[in-house]
CSV table of C-alpha atoms and ligand atoms in Angstrom, one decimal:
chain,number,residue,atom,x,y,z
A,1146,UNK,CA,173.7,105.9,110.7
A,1147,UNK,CA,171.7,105.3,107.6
A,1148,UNK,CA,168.2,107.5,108.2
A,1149,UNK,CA,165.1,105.3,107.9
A,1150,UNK,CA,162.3,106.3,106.0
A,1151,UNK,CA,158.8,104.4,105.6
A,1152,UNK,CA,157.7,103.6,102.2
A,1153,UNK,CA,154.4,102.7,100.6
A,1154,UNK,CA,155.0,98.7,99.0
A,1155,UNK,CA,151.5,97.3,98.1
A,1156,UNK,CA,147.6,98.7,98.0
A,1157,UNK,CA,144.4,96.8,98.1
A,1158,UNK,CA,141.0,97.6,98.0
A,1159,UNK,CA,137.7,96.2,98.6
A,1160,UNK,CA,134.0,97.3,97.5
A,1161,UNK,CA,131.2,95.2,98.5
A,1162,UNK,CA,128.5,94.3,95.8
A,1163,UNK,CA,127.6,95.9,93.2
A,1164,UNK,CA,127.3,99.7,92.2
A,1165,UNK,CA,124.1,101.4,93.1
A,1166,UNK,CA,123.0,103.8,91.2
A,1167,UNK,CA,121.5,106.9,91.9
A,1168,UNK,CA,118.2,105.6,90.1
A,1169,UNK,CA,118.7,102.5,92.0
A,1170,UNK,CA,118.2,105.2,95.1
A,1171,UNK,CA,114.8,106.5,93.1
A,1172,UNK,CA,113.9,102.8,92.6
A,1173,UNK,CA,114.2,102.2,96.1
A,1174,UNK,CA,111.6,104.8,97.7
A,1175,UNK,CA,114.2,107.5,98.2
A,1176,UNK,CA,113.0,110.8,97.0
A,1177,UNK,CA,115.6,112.0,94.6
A,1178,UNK,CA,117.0,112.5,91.2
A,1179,UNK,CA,120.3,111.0,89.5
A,1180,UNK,CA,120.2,115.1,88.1
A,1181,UNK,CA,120.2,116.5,91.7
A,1182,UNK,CA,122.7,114.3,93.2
A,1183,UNK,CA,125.3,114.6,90.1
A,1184,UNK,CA,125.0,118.6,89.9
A,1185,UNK,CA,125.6,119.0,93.8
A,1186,UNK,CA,128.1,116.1,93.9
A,1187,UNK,CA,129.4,114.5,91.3
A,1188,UNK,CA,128.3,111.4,92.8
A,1189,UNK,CA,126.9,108.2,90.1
A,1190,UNK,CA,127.1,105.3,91.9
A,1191,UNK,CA,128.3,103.9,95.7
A,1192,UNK,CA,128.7,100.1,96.9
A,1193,UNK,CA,126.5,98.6,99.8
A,1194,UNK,CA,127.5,95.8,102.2
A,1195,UNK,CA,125.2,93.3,103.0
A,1196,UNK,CA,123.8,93.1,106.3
A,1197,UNK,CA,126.2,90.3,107.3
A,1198,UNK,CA,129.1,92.0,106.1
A,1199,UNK,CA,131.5,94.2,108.6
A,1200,UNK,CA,134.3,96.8,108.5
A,1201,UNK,CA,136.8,93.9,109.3
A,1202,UNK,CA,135.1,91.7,106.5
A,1203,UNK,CA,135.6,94.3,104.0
A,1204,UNK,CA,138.8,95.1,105.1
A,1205,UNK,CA,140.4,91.4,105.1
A,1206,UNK,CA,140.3,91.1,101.7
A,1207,UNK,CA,141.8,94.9,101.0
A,1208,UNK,CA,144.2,93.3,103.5
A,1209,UNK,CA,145.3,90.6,101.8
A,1210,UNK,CA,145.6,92.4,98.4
A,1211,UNK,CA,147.7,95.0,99.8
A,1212,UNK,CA,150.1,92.8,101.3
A,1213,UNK,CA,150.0,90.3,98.1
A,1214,UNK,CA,151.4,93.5,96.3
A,1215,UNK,CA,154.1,94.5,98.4
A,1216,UNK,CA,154.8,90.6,99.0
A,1217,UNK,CA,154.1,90.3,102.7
A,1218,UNK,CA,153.1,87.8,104.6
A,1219,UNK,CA,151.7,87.7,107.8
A,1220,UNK,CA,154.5,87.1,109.6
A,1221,UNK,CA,156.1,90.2,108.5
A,1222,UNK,CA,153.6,92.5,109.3
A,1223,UNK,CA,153.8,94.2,112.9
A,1224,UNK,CA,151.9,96.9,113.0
A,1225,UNK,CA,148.1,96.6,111.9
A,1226,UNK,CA,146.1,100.5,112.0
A,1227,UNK,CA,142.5,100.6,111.3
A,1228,UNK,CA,140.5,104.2,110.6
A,1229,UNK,CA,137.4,103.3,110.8
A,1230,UNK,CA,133.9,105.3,112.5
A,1231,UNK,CA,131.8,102.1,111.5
A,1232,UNK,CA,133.3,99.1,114.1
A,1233,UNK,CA,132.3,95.8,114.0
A,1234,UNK,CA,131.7,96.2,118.0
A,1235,UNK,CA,131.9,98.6,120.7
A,1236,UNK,CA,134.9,96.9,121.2
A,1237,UNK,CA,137.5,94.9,120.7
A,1238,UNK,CA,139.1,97.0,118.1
A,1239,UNK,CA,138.5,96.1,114.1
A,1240,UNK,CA,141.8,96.4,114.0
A,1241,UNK,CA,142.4,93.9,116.5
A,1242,UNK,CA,139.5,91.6,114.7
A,1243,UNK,CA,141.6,92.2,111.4
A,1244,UNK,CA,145.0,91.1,112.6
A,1245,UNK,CA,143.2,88.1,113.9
A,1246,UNK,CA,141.3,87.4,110.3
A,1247,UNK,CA,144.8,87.5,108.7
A,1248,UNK,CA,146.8,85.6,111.0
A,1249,UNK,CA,149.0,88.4,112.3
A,1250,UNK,CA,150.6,87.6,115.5
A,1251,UNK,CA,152.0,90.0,117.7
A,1252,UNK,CA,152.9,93.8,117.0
A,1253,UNK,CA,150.1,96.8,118.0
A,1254,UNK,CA,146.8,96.2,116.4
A,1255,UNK,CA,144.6,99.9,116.9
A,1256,UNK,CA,142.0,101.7,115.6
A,1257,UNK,CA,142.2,105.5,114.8
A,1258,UNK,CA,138.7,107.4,115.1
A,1259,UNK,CA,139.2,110.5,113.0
A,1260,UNK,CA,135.9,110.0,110.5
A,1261,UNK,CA,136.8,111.1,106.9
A,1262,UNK,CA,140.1,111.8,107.8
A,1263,UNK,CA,140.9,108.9,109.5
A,1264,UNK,CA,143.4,107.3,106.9
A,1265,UNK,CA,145.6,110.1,106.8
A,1266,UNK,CA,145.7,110.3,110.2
A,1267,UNK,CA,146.6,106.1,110.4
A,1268,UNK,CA,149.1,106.4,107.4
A,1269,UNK,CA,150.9,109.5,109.6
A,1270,UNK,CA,150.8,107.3,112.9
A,1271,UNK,CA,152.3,104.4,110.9
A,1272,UNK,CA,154.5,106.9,109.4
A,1273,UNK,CA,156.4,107.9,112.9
A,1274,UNK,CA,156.5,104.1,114.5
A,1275,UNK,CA,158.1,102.7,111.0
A,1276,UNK,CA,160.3,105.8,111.2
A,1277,UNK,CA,161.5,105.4,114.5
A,1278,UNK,CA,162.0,102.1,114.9
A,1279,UNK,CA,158.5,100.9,116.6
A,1280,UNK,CA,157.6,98.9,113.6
A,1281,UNK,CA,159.2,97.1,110.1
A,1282,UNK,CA,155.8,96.7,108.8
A,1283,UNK,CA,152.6,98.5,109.0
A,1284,UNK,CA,149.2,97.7,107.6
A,1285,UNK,CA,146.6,100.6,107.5
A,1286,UNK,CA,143.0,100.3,106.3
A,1287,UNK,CA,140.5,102.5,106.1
A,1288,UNK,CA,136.9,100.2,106.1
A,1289,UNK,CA,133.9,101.7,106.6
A,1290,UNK,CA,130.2,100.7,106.4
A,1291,UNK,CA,128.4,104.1,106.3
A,1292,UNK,CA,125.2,102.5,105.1
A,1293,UNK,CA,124.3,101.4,108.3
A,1294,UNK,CA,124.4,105.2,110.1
A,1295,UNK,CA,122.4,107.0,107.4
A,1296,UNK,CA,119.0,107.9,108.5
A,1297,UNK,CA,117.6,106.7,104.9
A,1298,UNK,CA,114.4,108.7,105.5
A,1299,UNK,CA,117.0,111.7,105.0
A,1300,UNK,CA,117.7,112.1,101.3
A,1301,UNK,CA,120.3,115.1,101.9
A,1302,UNK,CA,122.1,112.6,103.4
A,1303,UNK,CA,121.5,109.2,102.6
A,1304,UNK,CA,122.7,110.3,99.0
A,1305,UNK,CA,126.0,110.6,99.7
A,1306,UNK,CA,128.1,108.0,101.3
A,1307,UNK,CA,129.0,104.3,100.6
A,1308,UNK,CA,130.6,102.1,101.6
A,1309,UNK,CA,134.3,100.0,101.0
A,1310,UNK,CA,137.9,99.5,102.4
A,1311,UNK,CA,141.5,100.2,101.1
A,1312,UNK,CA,144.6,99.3,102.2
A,1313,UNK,CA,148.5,99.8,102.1
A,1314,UNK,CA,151.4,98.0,103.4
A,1315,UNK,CA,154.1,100.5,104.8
A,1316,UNK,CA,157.4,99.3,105.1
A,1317,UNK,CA,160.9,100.7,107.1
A,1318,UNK,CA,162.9,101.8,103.7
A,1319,UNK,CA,166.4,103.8,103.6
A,1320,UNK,CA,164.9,105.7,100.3
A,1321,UNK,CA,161.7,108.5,101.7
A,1322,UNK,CA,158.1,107.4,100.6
A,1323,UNK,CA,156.6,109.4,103.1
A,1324,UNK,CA,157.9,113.1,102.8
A,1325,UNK,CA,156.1,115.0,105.1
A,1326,UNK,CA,152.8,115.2,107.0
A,1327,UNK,CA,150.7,117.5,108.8
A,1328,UNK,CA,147.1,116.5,111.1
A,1329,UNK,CA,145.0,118.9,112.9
A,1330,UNK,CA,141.7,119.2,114.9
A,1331,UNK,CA,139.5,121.5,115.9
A,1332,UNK,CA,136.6,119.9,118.2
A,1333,UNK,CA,134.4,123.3,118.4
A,1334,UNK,CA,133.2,122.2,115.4
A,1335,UNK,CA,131.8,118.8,116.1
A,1336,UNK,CA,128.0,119.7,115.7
A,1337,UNK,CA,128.4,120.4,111.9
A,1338,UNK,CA,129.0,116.6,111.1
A,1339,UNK,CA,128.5,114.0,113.8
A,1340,UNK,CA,126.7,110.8,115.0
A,1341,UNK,CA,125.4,112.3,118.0
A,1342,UNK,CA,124.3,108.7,119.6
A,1343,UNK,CA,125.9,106.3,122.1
A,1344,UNK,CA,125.5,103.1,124.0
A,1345,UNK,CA,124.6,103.3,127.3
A,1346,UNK,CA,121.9,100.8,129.1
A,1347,UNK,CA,121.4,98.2,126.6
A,1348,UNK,CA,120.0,100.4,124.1
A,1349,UNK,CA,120.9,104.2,121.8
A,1350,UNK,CA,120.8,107.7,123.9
A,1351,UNK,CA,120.5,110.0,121.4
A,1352,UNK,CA,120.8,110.0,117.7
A,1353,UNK,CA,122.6,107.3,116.1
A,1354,UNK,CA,122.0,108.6,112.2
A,1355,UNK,CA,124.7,111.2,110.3
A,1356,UNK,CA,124.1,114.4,110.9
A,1357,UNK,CA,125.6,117.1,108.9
A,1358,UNK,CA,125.1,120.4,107.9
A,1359,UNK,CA,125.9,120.6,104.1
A,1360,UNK,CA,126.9,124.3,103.3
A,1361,UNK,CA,129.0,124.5,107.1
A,1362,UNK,CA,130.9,121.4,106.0
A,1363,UNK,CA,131.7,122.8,102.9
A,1364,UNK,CA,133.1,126.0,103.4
A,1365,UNK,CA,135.5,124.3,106.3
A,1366,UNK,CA,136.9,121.6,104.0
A,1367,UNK,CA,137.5,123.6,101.3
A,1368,UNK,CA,138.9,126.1,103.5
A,1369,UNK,CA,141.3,123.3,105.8
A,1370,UNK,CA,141.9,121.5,102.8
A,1371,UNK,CA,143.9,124.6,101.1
A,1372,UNK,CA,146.0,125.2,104.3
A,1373,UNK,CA,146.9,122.0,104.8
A,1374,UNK,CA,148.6,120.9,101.6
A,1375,UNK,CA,150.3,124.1,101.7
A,1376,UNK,CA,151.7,123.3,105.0
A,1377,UNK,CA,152.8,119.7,104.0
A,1378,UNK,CA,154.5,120.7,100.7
A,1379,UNK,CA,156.4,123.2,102.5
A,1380,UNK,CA,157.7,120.8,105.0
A,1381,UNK,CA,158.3,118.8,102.6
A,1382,UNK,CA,159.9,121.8,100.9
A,1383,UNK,CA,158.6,121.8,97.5
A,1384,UNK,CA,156.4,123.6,95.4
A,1385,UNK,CA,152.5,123.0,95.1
A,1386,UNK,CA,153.5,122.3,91.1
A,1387,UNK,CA,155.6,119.9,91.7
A,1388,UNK,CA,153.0,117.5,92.9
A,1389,UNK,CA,151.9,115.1,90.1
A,1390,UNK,CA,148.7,113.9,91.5
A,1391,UNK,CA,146.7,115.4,94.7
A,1392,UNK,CA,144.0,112.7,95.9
A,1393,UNK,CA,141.8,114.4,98.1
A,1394,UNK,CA,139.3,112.7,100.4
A,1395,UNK,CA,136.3,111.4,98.1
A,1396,UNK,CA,133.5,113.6,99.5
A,1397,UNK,CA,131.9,115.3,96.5
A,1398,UNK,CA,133.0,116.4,93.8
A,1399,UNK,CA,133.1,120.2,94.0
A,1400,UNK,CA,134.9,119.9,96.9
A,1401,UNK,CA,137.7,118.5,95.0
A,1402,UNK,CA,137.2,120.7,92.6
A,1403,UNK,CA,137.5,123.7,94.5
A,1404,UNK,CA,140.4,122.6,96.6
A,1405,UNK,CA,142.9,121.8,93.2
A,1406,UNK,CA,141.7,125.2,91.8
A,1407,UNK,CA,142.7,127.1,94.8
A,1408,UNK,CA,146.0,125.2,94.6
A,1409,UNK,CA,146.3,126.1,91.2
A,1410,UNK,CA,146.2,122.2,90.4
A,1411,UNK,CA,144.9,121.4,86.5
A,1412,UNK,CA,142.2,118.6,87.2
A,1413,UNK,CA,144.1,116.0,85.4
A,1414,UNK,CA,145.8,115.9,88.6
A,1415,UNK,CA,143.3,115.2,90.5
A,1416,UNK,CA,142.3,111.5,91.7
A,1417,UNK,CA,138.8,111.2,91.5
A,1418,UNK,CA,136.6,108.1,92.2
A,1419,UNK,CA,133.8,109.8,94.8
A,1420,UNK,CA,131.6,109.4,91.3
A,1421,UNK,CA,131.8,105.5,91.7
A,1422,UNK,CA,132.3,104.8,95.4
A,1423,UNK,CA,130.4,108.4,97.0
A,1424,UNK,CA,131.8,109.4,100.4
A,1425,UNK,CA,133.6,106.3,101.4
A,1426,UNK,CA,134.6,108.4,104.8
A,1427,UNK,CA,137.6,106.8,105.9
A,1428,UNK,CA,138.1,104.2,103.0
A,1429,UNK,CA,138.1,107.1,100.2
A,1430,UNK,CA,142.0,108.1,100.2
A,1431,UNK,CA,143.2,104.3,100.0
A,1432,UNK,CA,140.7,103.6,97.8
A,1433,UNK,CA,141.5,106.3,95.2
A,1434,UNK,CA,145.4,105.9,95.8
A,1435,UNK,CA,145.0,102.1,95.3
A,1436,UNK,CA,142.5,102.9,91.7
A,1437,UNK,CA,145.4,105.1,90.5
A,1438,UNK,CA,148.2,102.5,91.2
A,1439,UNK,CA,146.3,99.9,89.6
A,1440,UNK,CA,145.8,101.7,86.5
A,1441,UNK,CA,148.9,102.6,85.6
A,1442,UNK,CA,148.3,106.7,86.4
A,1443,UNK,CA,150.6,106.7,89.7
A,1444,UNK,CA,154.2,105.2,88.6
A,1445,UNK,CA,157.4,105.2,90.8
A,1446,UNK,CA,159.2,108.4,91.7
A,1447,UNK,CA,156.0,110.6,90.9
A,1448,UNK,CA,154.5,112.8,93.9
A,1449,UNK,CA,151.2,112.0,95.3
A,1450,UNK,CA,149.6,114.1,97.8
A,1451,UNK,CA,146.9,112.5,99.9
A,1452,UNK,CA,144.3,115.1,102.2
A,1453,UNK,CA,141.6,114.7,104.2
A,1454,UNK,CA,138.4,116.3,106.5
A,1455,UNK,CA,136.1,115.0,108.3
A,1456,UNK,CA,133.9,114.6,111.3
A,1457,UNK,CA,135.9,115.9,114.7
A,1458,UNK,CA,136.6,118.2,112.7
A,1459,UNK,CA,139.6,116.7,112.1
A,1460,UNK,CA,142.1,117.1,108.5
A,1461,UNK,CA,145.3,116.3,107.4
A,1462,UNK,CA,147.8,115.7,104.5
A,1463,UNK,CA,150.3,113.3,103.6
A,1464,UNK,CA,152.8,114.3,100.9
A,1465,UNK,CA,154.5,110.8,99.6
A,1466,UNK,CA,157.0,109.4,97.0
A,1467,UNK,CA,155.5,106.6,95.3
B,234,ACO,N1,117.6,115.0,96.2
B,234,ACO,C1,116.8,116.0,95.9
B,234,ACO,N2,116.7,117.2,96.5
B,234,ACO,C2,117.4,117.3,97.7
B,234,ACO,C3,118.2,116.2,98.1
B,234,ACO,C4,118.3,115.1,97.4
B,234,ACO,N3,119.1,114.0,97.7
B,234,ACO,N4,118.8,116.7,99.3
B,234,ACO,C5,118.4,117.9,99.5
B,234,ACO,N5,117.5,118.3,98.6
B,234,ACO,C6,116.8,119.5,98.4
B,234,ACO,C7,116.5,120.2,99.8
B,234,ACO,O1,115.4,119.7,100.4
B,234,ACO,C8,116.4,121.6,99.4
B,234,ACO,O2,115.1,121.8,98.9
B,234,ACO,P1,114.3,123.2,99.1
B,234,ACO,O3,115.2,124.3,98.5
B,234,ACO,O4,113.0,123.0,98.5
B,234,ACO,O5,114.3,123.4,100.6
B,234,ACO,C9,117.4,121.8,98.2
B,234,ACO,O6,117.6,120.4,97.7
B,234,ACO,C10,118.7,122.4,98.7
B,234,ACO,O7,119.1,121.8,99.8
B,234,ACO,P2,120.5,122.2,100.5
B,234,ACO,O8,120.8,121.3,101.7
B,234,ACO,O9,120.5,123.6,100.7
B,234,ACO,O10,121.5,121.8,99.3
B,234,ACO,P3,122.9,122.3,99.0
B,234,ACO,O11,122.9,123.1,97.8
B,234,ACO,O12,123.6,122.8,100.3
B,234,ACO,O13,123.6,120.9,98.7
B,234,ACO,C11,125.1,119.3,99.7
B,234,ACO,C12,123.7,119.9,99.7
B,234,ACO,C13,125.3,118.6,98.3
B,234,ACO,C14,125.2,118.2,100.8
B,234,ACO,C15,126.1,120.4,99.9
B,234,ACO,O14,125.8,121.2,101.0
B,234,ACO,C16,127.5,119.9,100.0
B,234,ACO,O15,128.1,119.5,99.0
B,234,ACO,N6,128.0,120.0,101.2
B,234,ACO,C17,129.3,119.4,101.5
B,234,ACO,C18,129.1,118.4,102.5
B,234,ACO,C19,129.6,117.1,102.1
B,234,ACO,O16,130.1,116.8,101.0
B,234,ACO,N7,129.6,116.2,103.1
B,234,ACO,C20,130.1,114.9,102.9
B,234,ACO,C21,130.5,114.5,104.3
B,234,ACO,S1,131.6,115.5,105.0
B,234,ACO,C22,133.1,115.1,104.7
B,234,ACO,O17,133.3,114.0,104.2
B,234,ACO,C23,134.1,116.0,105.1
């Protein structure tokens, strides 16, 4: 029997609006500096949806992209994934509300919660039910509307994220796209970076802004990030130098930084975009993947490694064959 791989065939993205700049933050009240935000992060500029506008409305268009690119129709696909911490509701799923705004019928429609790794974790999920059989034709999206869970009174926050969708079309191929993959979680550390709010009686118990502590998250993601590309190339069994482009999550720039040095990665190989889009959360990875596809830097047959952390604390890595 032939084996059956799943194979990336088309990438879209969406950013609402226009860019904001770091002195647009200054201009709005926020008390910062386009020099403090750029040392610490490497971050310029982010997108902001408009009040109206939802993870599934940023996502639909990514949607539609995507599966323009890999010539899809909605009748084709049968498996819609959506990583997403920013729903439309409570529930039903966005995914659910996506595969409706597309005309999808039929198929699973689900979202993955894993925060800024939640893409990696979809695109791995997709991974197994094209693989085995479950699905032809997967969509996965990352969408995410940070904006509206920053506390904007608190600048070492507020700063950082944006928000923005990508998507890819994964469909059942006998050639690999997907090599290898590797998630893990450790839920100990959930009080470094959290939303520590809830529902409950028709209003919020607790706190329903991002909380984070800065230097924890750091040394963890740099830390995970390292251990789990190694892990995935060796599943994949290859070397670390045989990767021609590593797309870390977007969450600031000396993160990436100081993941591709410990990898011994040159930072030409690095995908970077968290200088226009911030800390997209979820969104970041298709974002960037779908950036370096469109601009010619990705071509087929080349290597790209995709990782993530995030909130949970949850990370992963996807090594793929483009
Ligand atoms: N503008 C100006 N000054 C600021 C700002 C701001 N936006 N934010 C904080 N400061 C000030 C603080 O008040 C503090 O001032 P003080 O010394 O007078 O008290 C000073 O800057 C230093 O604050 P720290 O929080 O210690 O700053 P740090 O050097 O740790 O940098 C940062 C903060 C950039 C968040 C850093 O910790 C970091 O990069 N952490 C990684 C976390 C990250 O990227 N998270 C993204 C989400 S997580 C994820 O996606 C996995």
């Amino acid at each position: 029997m032939v084996q059956r791989f799943s194979r990336v065939a088309g990438t879209g993205s969406c950013l609402p609006g226009p860019p904001i700049t770091n002195d647009d933050l200054v201009a709005r009240g926020i008390d910062t500096s386009d020099a403090w935000i750029t040392e610490r992060t490497g971050i310029r500029a982010r997108h902001l949806a408009d009040a109206g506008q939802t993870a599934s409305a940023l996502a639909e268009p990514a949607a539609r992209v995507a599966m323009a690119a890999a010539g899809v129709g909605p009748d084709d696909v049968d498996l819609v994934i959506v990583a997403t911490s920013t729903p439309d509701f409570v529930f039903p799923s966005t995914a659910c509300l996506l595969q409706a705004r597309l005309g999808v019928r039929g198929g699973a429609a689900f979202d993955v919660q894993a925060v800024c790794s939640g893409f990696v974790y979809a695109l791995a999920t997709a991974d197994l039910f094209v693989r085995t059989g479950q699905a032809r034709c997967a969509l996965v999206v990352g969408t995410e509307v940070f904006s509206r869970i920053l506390d904007w009174k608190d600048r070492a926050t507020c700063v950082l994220f944006g928000d923005g969708a990508g998507a890819v079309v994964l469909v059942a191929d006998e050639r690999p796209g997907i090599l290898a993959s590797a998630l893990h979680a450790d839920g100990s550390q959930a009080g470094i970076l959290c939303v520590p709010g809830a529902i409950a009686g028709g209003g919020v118990i607790g706190d329903p802004f991002l909380r984070m502590d800065g230097q924890a998250v750091f040394k963890f993601a740099v830390r995970v990030l390292d251990e789990v590309a190694r892990e995935v190339v060796a599943k994949a069994g290859i070397d670390i130098a045989a990767v021609d482009w590593l797309i870390p999550h977007q969450a600031n720039l000396r993160i990436l930084n100081a993941a591709a040095r410990k990898l011994g990665l040159p930072a030409e190989r690095v995908g970077v975009t968290v200088d226009r889009h911030g800390n997209t959360s979820a969104a970041s990875v298709p974002l960037a993947l779908d950036a370096m596809i469109r601009d010619g830097r990705i071509r087929a047959g080349h290597r790209v490694l995709l990782e993530a952390v995030g909130g949970g604390f949850t990370w992963g890595a996807i090594l793929l064959e483009a």
